[in-house]
Amino acid sequence: MKRYNRKKNIRWNTMKILVTGFLLVIVTGAVLLWLPVSNQKPIEFFDALFTSASAVCVTGLVTIIPQTQFTLFGKVILLILIQIGGLGIIACVTAFFFLLRRQITVRERMVIQETYNADSIGGIVGMVRRILIGTFTVEGVGALFYAVQFVPEYGLLRGIGYSIFHSVSAFCNAGIDIIGNDSLVKYHGNVLVNFTTVMLIICGGIGFIVWLDIGGIISEIRNKKLSPNKFIERMKLHTKLVLITTAILVGGGFLFILLFEYNNPDTLGNMTFGNKCLAALFEAVTLRTAGFITVPQAGFRDGTFMIMCGLMIVGGSPFGTAGGIKTTTLALIFLLTWSTIKGKEDIEVCRRRINKQNVRSAVAIGTIVLSILAVAIMALSFTEDAPLKVITFEAVSALGTVGLSMDFTASLTAIGKLIIIVLMFFGRVGPITIAMAMAGR
């Protein structure tokens, strides 16, 4: 009993650290972005707070244009906020301890264990180190690919700066850009920029736990401890669910968007077939909480709008840089429904039986998120003078930490901005803390 209470206290302290840490970073970031040294022209503190919250919650909704609003100092602050938001408070604090060469205490290791839902504290610090190295490596490779396009276009220094910023923003699923007011619209037919962005979004969105699992399997195969034929069999159930669900959502989203928007002159209609496919794929991926666009969002048809909202609510995968209710939550809810239809008491997938506590947690998370979304949409419908479709899209985008908008964010009222800030914060922190509070062994 004593051990259980101790673990419960650690879990509660971890949740408090996550919530308090994100709040402190948001407020600190707002103050730094509000300073005259960060701005090329005056900015209201509330807009600085909104931008800081959007960056830390890796959402991408902005009430200003970062390219023309912020100085180089301001853009660097924005980049740091995005990186902290993407990696998470615990990983960033651990990285700071690494730099100081400070010993990680047992209690701190237990907090890290709770954050990543690891089985034990053994090797937990090494796991975080691998996550940090992997993150910076992927972001570095992404920056190199971006540089091929941006350096010739913007010059050496600015091109390198743009490459680093957008690589971090894409990997962290933030969707904030410093190119202009139209995100990546002018690159809708650029294969290099599109595929670099898509791969960074997917790498960040599938979650660090999937990285570590796949990396461990590859290491075993390389050391001849495992046959390549056992690659899929060796994967953890979590990894299989994430990869299968991600493939279905991206593939299905791509096909539906291409089909519904093929002849729509406001979106894909005037593009070549190759560019239509490229834009549809980009849209299907960016809806998974990334926020970059290559096609203006206001022109999509109602059928596509429903698909877009569904993809935004689901978001990415656990323990990654994306938001939403997560792919595994959707998979568990679907498996529960399928088992109920078939009259089975146990829920099985990939020859594994899933713990009922995990399924109950998934249903609870989905219910809470949808309930908060409904309340927020009703509140925004009272405070904002806009069509319900536009309001719904904005609320779903904020809660899913997506960052897509139908050109509505800048026109939000003060109360509307506050509601969106709360949604972004809950989208980044809420589902994680709810899962931790309800998760069993």
XYZ file of C-alpha atoms in Angstrom:
441
model
C 0.000 0.000 0.000
C 2.839 2.372 0.855
C 4.478 1.723 -2.512
C 1.148 2.340 -4.300
C 0.639 5.652 -2.473
C 4.180 6.715 -3.273
C 3.642 5.975 -6.960
C 0.318 7.819 -6.872
C 2.027 10.870 -5.336
C 4.756 10.763 -7.981
C 2.093 10.635 -10.690
C 0.251 13.600 -9.176
C 3.495 15.589 -8.812
C 4.371 14.808 -12.412
C 1.046 16.182 -13.595
C 1.555 19.328 -11.526
C 5.042 19.757 -12.998
C 3.691 19.391 -16.532
C 0.834 21.864 -16.057
C 2.828 24.411 -14.047
C 5.840 24.085 -16.319
C 3.858 24.749 -19.488
C 2.103 27.731 -17.860
C 5.392 29.266 -16.718
C 6.986 28.828 -20.153
C 3.936 30.378 -21.856
C 3.922 33.431 -19.585
C 7.705 33.865 -19.796
C 7.563 33.526 -23.580
C 4.767 36.100 -23.750
C 6.829 38.634 -21.793
C 9.875 38.063 -24.032
C 7.807 38.331 -27.218
C 6.190 41.515 -25.877
C 9.525 43.307 -25.343
C 10.425 46.052 -27.879
C 13.613 44.166 -28.795
C 11.470 41.307 -30.099
C 9.238 43.413 -32.321
C 9.522 45.452 -35.482
C 6.309 47.278 -34.530
C 4.267 47.561 -31.292
C 2.358 44.487 -30.189
C -0.430 44.071 -27.640
C 0.510 41.853 -24.692
C -2.535 39.682 -25.320
C -1.295 38.981 -28.866
C 2.149 38.136 -27.471
C 0.481 35.803 -24.955
C -1.598 34.189 -27.703
C 1.504 33.661 -29.875
C 3.498 32.241 -26.966
C 0.679 29.839 -26.069
C 0.386 28.771 -29.694
C 4.133 28.126 -29.918
C 4.482 26.251 -26.612
C 1.336 24.233 -27.311
C 2.755 23.603 -30.819
C -0.489 24.728 -32.400
C 0.314 27.394 -35.001
C -2.692 29.699 -34.708
C -1.494 33.322 -34.709
C -3.159 36.714 -34.546
C -0.143 38.443 -36.084
C 2.229 37.669 -38.984
C 5.493 36.410 -37.406
C 7.607 37.373 -40.439
C 6.749 41.072 -40.283
C 6.040 41.340 -36.548
C 9.155 39.914 -34.918
C 12.798 40.862 -35.105
C 15.547 38.249 -35.308
C 15.558 38.107 -31.493
C 11.813 37.595 -31.427
C 12.002 34.819 -34.013
C 14.715 33.054 -31.997
C 12.514 33.245 -28.884
C 9.627 31.848 -30.935
C 11.836 28.993 -32.153
C 12.906 28.124 -28.597
C 9.287 28.116 -27.421
C 8.331 25.738 -30.245
C 11.220 23.409 -29.392
C 10.305 23.351 -25.702
C 6.669 22.714 -26.547
C 7.531 19.903 -28.945
C 9.967 18.063 -26.690
C 7.988 18.672 -23.515
C 8.923 20.238 -20.199
C 10.425 17.105 -18.648
C 12.690 16.343 -21.621
C 13.884 19.969 -21.779
C 14.643 20.087 -18.044
C 16.521 16.793 -18.354
C 18.482 18.208 -21.313
C 19.380 21.231 -19.149
C 20.656 18.882 -16.438
C 22.747 17.113 -19.078
C 24.348 20.412 -20.079
C 25.129 21.213 -16.445
C 26.423 17.649 -15.954
C 24.084 17.403 -12.987
C 23.205 13.991 -11.559
C 19.570 12.947 -12.107
C 18.105 11.905 -8.745
C 15.930 8.822 -8.190
C 12.830 10.963 -7.657
C 13.507 12.849 -10.888
C 13.935 9.542 -12.687
C 10.538 8.447 -11.370
C 8.988 11.653 -12.734
C 10.542 10.927 -16.139
C 9.242 7.356 -15.902
C 5.690 8.607 -15.286
C 5.970 11.141 -18.114
C 6.856 8.497 -20.678
C 4.849 5.693 -19.054
C 7.972 3.532 -18.876
C 7.937 0.181 -17.090
C 10.825 1.036 -14.759
C 13.374 3.745 -13.985
C 16.203 1.567 -15.269
C 17.781 3.191 -18.327
C 15.256 6.035 -18.245
C 17.908 8.772 -18.488
C 19.526 7.024 -21.437
C 16.115 6.863 -23.107
C 15.657 10.628 -22.799
C 19.183 11.155 -24.131
C 18.356 9.060 -27.197
C 15.142 11.033 -27.692
C 17.052 14.318 -27.604
C 19.768 13.085 -29.962
C 17.164 11.654 -32.327
C 15.152 14.879 -32.302
C 18.084 17.139 -33.113
C 19.358 14.700 -35.752
C 16.029 14.553 -37.582
C 15.614 18.337 -37.344
C 19.154 18.785 -38.665
C 18.515 16.523 -41.656
C 15.244 18.346 -42.327
C 17.058 21.694 -42.216
C 19.577 20.445 -44.788
C 16.787 19.477 -47.198
C 15.028 22.812 -46.687
C 18.332 24.621 -47.275
C 18.480 23.252 -50.825
C 15.391 25.371 -51.556
C 15.704 28.279 -49.133
C 19.409 29.209 -49.449
C 19.287 29.939 -53.211
C 15.944 31.714 -52.722
C 16.681 33.853 -49.638
C 20.480 33.972 -49.471
C 22.934 32.087 -47.260
C 22.248 33.402 -43.743
C 18.523 33.955 -44.089
C 18.146 30.682 -45.984
C 19.894 28.736 -43.214
C 17.791 30.505 -40.583
C 14.574 29.746 -42.461
C 15.630 26.120 -42.892
C 16.324 25.589 -39.197
C 13.157 27.384 -38.071
C 10.799 25.504 -40.382
C 12.466 22.153 -39.706
C 11.914 22.574 -35.965
C 8.384 23.890 -36.524
C 7.482 20.966 -38.801
C 9.009 18.270 -36.586
C 7.325 19.726 -33.495
C 4.039 19.849 -35.434
C 3.786 23.580 -34.654
C 3.002 24.869 -38.138
C 4.306 28.375 -37.412
C 6.233 29.849 -40.345
C 8.260 33.026 -40.937
C 7.817 33.132 -44.697
C 4.717 35.322 -44.887
C 0.960 35.380 -44.524
C 0.264 32.377 -46.786
C 2.376 29.675 -45.082
C 3.703 27.294 -47.782
C 1.031 28.050 -50.416
C 3.589 29.218 -52.959
C 5.364 25.848 -52.626
C 2.254 23.740 -53.356
C 3.971 22.161 -56.346
C 7.469 21.956 -54.852
C 8.209 18.263 -54.252
C 11.266 18.910 -52.052
C 9.537 21.306 -49.639
C 6.346 19.213 -49.530
C 7.989 15.854 -48.839
C 10.495 17.312 -46.362
C 7.637 18.866 -44.407
C 5.502 15.726 -44.609
C 8.280 13.456 -43.346
C 9.165 15.806 -40.478
C 5.518 16.014 -39.411
C 5.133 12.228 -39.472
C 8.420 11.624 -37.629
C 7.412 14.000 -34.854
C 3.811 12.798 -34.758
C 4.296 9.042 -34.402
C 5.850 9.471 -30.961
C 9.220 8.882 -29.339
C 8.237 5.467 -27.966
C 7.748 4.195 -31.525
C 11.174 5.554 -32.440
C 12.836 3.719 -29.589
C 11.037 0.469 -30.350
C 11.913 0.496 -34.056
C 15.461 1.654 -33.305
C 15.946 -1.206 -30.850
C 14.719 -3.766 -33.378
C 17.025 -2.396 -36.081
C 19.928 -2.557 -33.615
C 19.167 -6.217 -32.844
C 19.023 -7.055 -36.553
C 22.295 -5.220 -37.182
C 23.965 -7.150 -34.366
C 22.510 -10.385 -35.790
C 20.505 -11.035 -32.642
C 17.260 -11.024 -34.611
C 16.245 -12.189 -38.057
C 14.926 -9.460 -40.408
C 11.873 -11.667 -40.947
C 10.945 -11.093 -37.299
C 10.899 -7.305 -37.666
C 7.114 -6.842 -37.530
C 6.607 -9.680 -35.043
C 9.126 -8.085 -32.664
C 7.275 -4.736 -32.601
C 5.404 -3.774 -29.480
C 1.627 -3.644 -29.743
C 1.749 0.124 -29.186
C 3.999 0.562 -32.228
C 1.778 -1.611 -34.413
C -1.360 0.287 -33.425
C 0.319 3.643 -34.063
C 1.712 2.715 -37.478
C -1.463 0.988 -38.690
C -3.775 3.773 -37.508
C -1.471 6.479 -38.905
C -1.314 4.760 -42.302
C -5.114 4.397 -42.433
C -5.746 8.020 -41.450
C -3.172 9.498 -43.830
C -4.098 7.177 -46.715
C -7.839 7.583 -46.187
C -7.547 11.342 -45.745
C -5.520 11.632 -48.939
C -8.049 9.659 -51.006
C -11.116 11.484 -49.663
C -9.579 14.951 -50.040
C -8.412 14.162 -53.575
C -11.861 12.803 -54.488
C -13.954 15.573 -52.914
C -11.734 18.472 -54.002
C -10.582 17.207 -57.408
C -12.725 19.698 -59.395
C -13.031 22.413 -56.749
C -11.572 25.609 -58.298
C -11.022 27.091 -54.819
C -8.634 24.291 -53.777
C -7.260 21.577 -56.103
C -9.337 22.184 -59.226
C -6.847 24.309 -61.174
C -3.774 22.162 -60.429
C -2.164 19.460 -62.534
C -2.893 15.863 -61.500
C 0.539 15.503 -59.892
C 0.124 18.696 -57.889
C -3.387 17.656 -56.855
C -2.013 14.429 -55.391
C 0.826 16.302 -53.703
C -1.526 18.886 -52.188
C -4.027 16.226 -51.044
C -1.253 14.228 -49.350
C 0.135 17.342 -47.679
C -3.323 18.290 -46.413
C -3.962 14.792 -45.034
C -0.672 14.930 -43.114
C -0.818 18.544 -41.922
C -4.290 17.911 -40.481
C -2.576 15.554 -38.030
C -1.802 18.686 -35.888
C 0.915 20.269 -38.024
C -0.713 23.488 -39.252
C 1.262 24.275 -42.409
C -0.830 24.803 -45.537
C -0.253 24.648 -49.273
C -3.949 25.240 -50.063
C -6.150 27.965 -48.484
C -8.486 26.296 -45.963
C -11.575 28.456 -46.483
C -12.308 26.976 -49.925
C -12.806 23.336 -48.912
C -16.233 21.780 -49.413
C -18.486 20.708 -46.541
C -17.784 16.987 -47.028
C -14.050 17.627 -46.850
C -14.625 19.874 -43.839
C -16.072 16.915 -41.897
C -13.077 14.747 -42.753
C -10.696 17.529 -41.794
C -12.327 17.981 -38.381
C -12.147 14.233 -37.731
C -8.435 14.074 -38.568
C -7.696 17.137 -36.425
C -9.491 15.694 -33.387
C -7.524 12.430 -33.608
C -4.177 14.168 -34.079
C -0.905 12.283 -33.683
C 0.364 9.540 -31.376
C 1.248 9.404 -27.655
C 4.592 10.712 -26.375
C 5.270 12.662 -29.574
C 5.089 16.298 -30.631
C 1.505 16.166 -31.931
C -1.777 16.863 -30.125
C -5.292 15.452 -30.411
C -6.877 12.517 -28.610
C -4.140 10.322 -30.201
C -4.177 7.464 -32.687
C -4.100 4.789 -30.000
C -7.196 6.244 -28.346
C -9.060 6.045 -31.653
C -7.788 2.496 -32.245
C -8.931 1.313 -28.793
C -12.377 2.891 -29.211
C -12.740 1.240 -32.614
C -11.593 -2.137 -31.258
C -14.070 -1.824 -28.372
C -16.886 -1.124 -30.828
C -15.873 -4.010 -33.087
C -15.656 -6.438 -30.151
C -19.090 -5.330 -28.935
C -20.604 -5.884 -32.385
C -19.066 -9.362 -32.553
C -20.295 -10.168 -29.046
C -16.802 -10.685 -27.586
C -16.071 -9.822 -23.984
C -12.302 -9.458 -24.466
C -10.674 -7.011 -26.860
C -7.930 -8.630 -28.926
C -5.658 -7.350 -31.676
C -2.446 -8.771 -33.181
C -2.898 -11.870 -31.001
C -2.799 -9.733 -27.861
C -5.525 -9.036 -25.333
C -5.840 -5.387 -24.339
C -6.237 -4.391 -20.694
C -9.795 -3.181 -20.086
C -8.497 -0.310 -17.960
C -6.694 1.088 -20.999
C -9.873 0.853 -23.045
C -11.874 2.648 -20.346
C -9.224 5.370 -20.265
C -9.451 5.778 -24.038
C -13.247 6.130 -23.912
C -12.974 8.614 -21.037
C -10.396 10.724 -22.878
C -12.484 10.785 -26.042
C -15.625 11.724 -24.112
C -13.947 14.511 -22.137
C -12.277 16.015 -25.214
C -15.492 16.001 -27.252
C -17.439 17.483 -24.326
C -14.967 20.342 -23.905
C -15.034 20.923 -27.656
C -18.849 21.180 -27.637
C -18.787 23.687 -24.769
C -16.083 25.764 -26.476
C -17.984 25.888 -29.778
C -21.123 27.057 -27.985
C -19.145 29.725 -26.128
C -17.454 30.960 -29.308
C -20.800 31.095 -31.105
C -21.896 33.678 -28.510
C -18.689 35.752 -28.518
C -17.832 35.699 -32.234
C -19.707 36.993 -35.270
C -18.861 34.217 -37.737
C -20.514 31.184 -39.374
C -20.735 28.070 -37.191
C -18.558 26.156 -39.678
C -15.716 28.666 -39.291
C -16.041 28.693 -35.488
C -16.110 24.886 -35.315
C -13.019 24.608 -37.510
C -11.141 27.112 -35.317
C -12.103 25.339 -32.075
C -11.226 21.872 -33.385
C -7.934 23.199 -34.740
C -7.059 24.739 -31.359
C -8.030 21.707 -29.271
C -6.197 19.364 -31.640
C -3.191 21.760 -31.585
C -3.355 21.800 -35.383
C -3.110 25.503 -36.185
C -5.203 25.546 -39.360
C -7.713 28.365 -39.743
C -10.267 29.637 -42.226
C -8.678 33.115 -42.014
C -10.498 33.741 -38.745
C -7.893 33.844 -35.952
C -6.892 37.493 -36.396
C -10.519 38.649 -36.086
C -11.199 36.901 -32.748
C -12.494 39.029 -29.893
C -10.527 39.223 -26.646
C -12.800 36.607 -25.032
C -12.563 34.464 -28.158
C -8.758 34.584 -28.007
C -8.867 33.533 -24.361
C -11.112 30.569 -25.206
C -8.740 29.501 -27.980
C -5.741 29.825 -25.620
C -7.472 27.540 -23.101
C -8.282 25.039 -25.865
C -4.685 25.044 -27.105
C -3.370 24.544 -23.578
C -5.770 21.701 -22.858
C -4.999 20.130 -26.248
C -1.284 20.042 -25.479
C -1.426 19.188 -21.768
C -4.924 17.911 -20.963
C -5.112 14.551 -22.743
C -1.632 13.670 -21.467
C -2.463 14.396 -17.847
C -5.845 12.667 -18.118
C -4.162 9.546 -19.507
C -1.577 9.614 -16.698
C -4.264 10.073 -14.062
C -6.315 7.129 -15.334
C -3.595 4.781 -16.567
C -3.024 1.555 -14.723
C 0.010 -0.717 -14.871
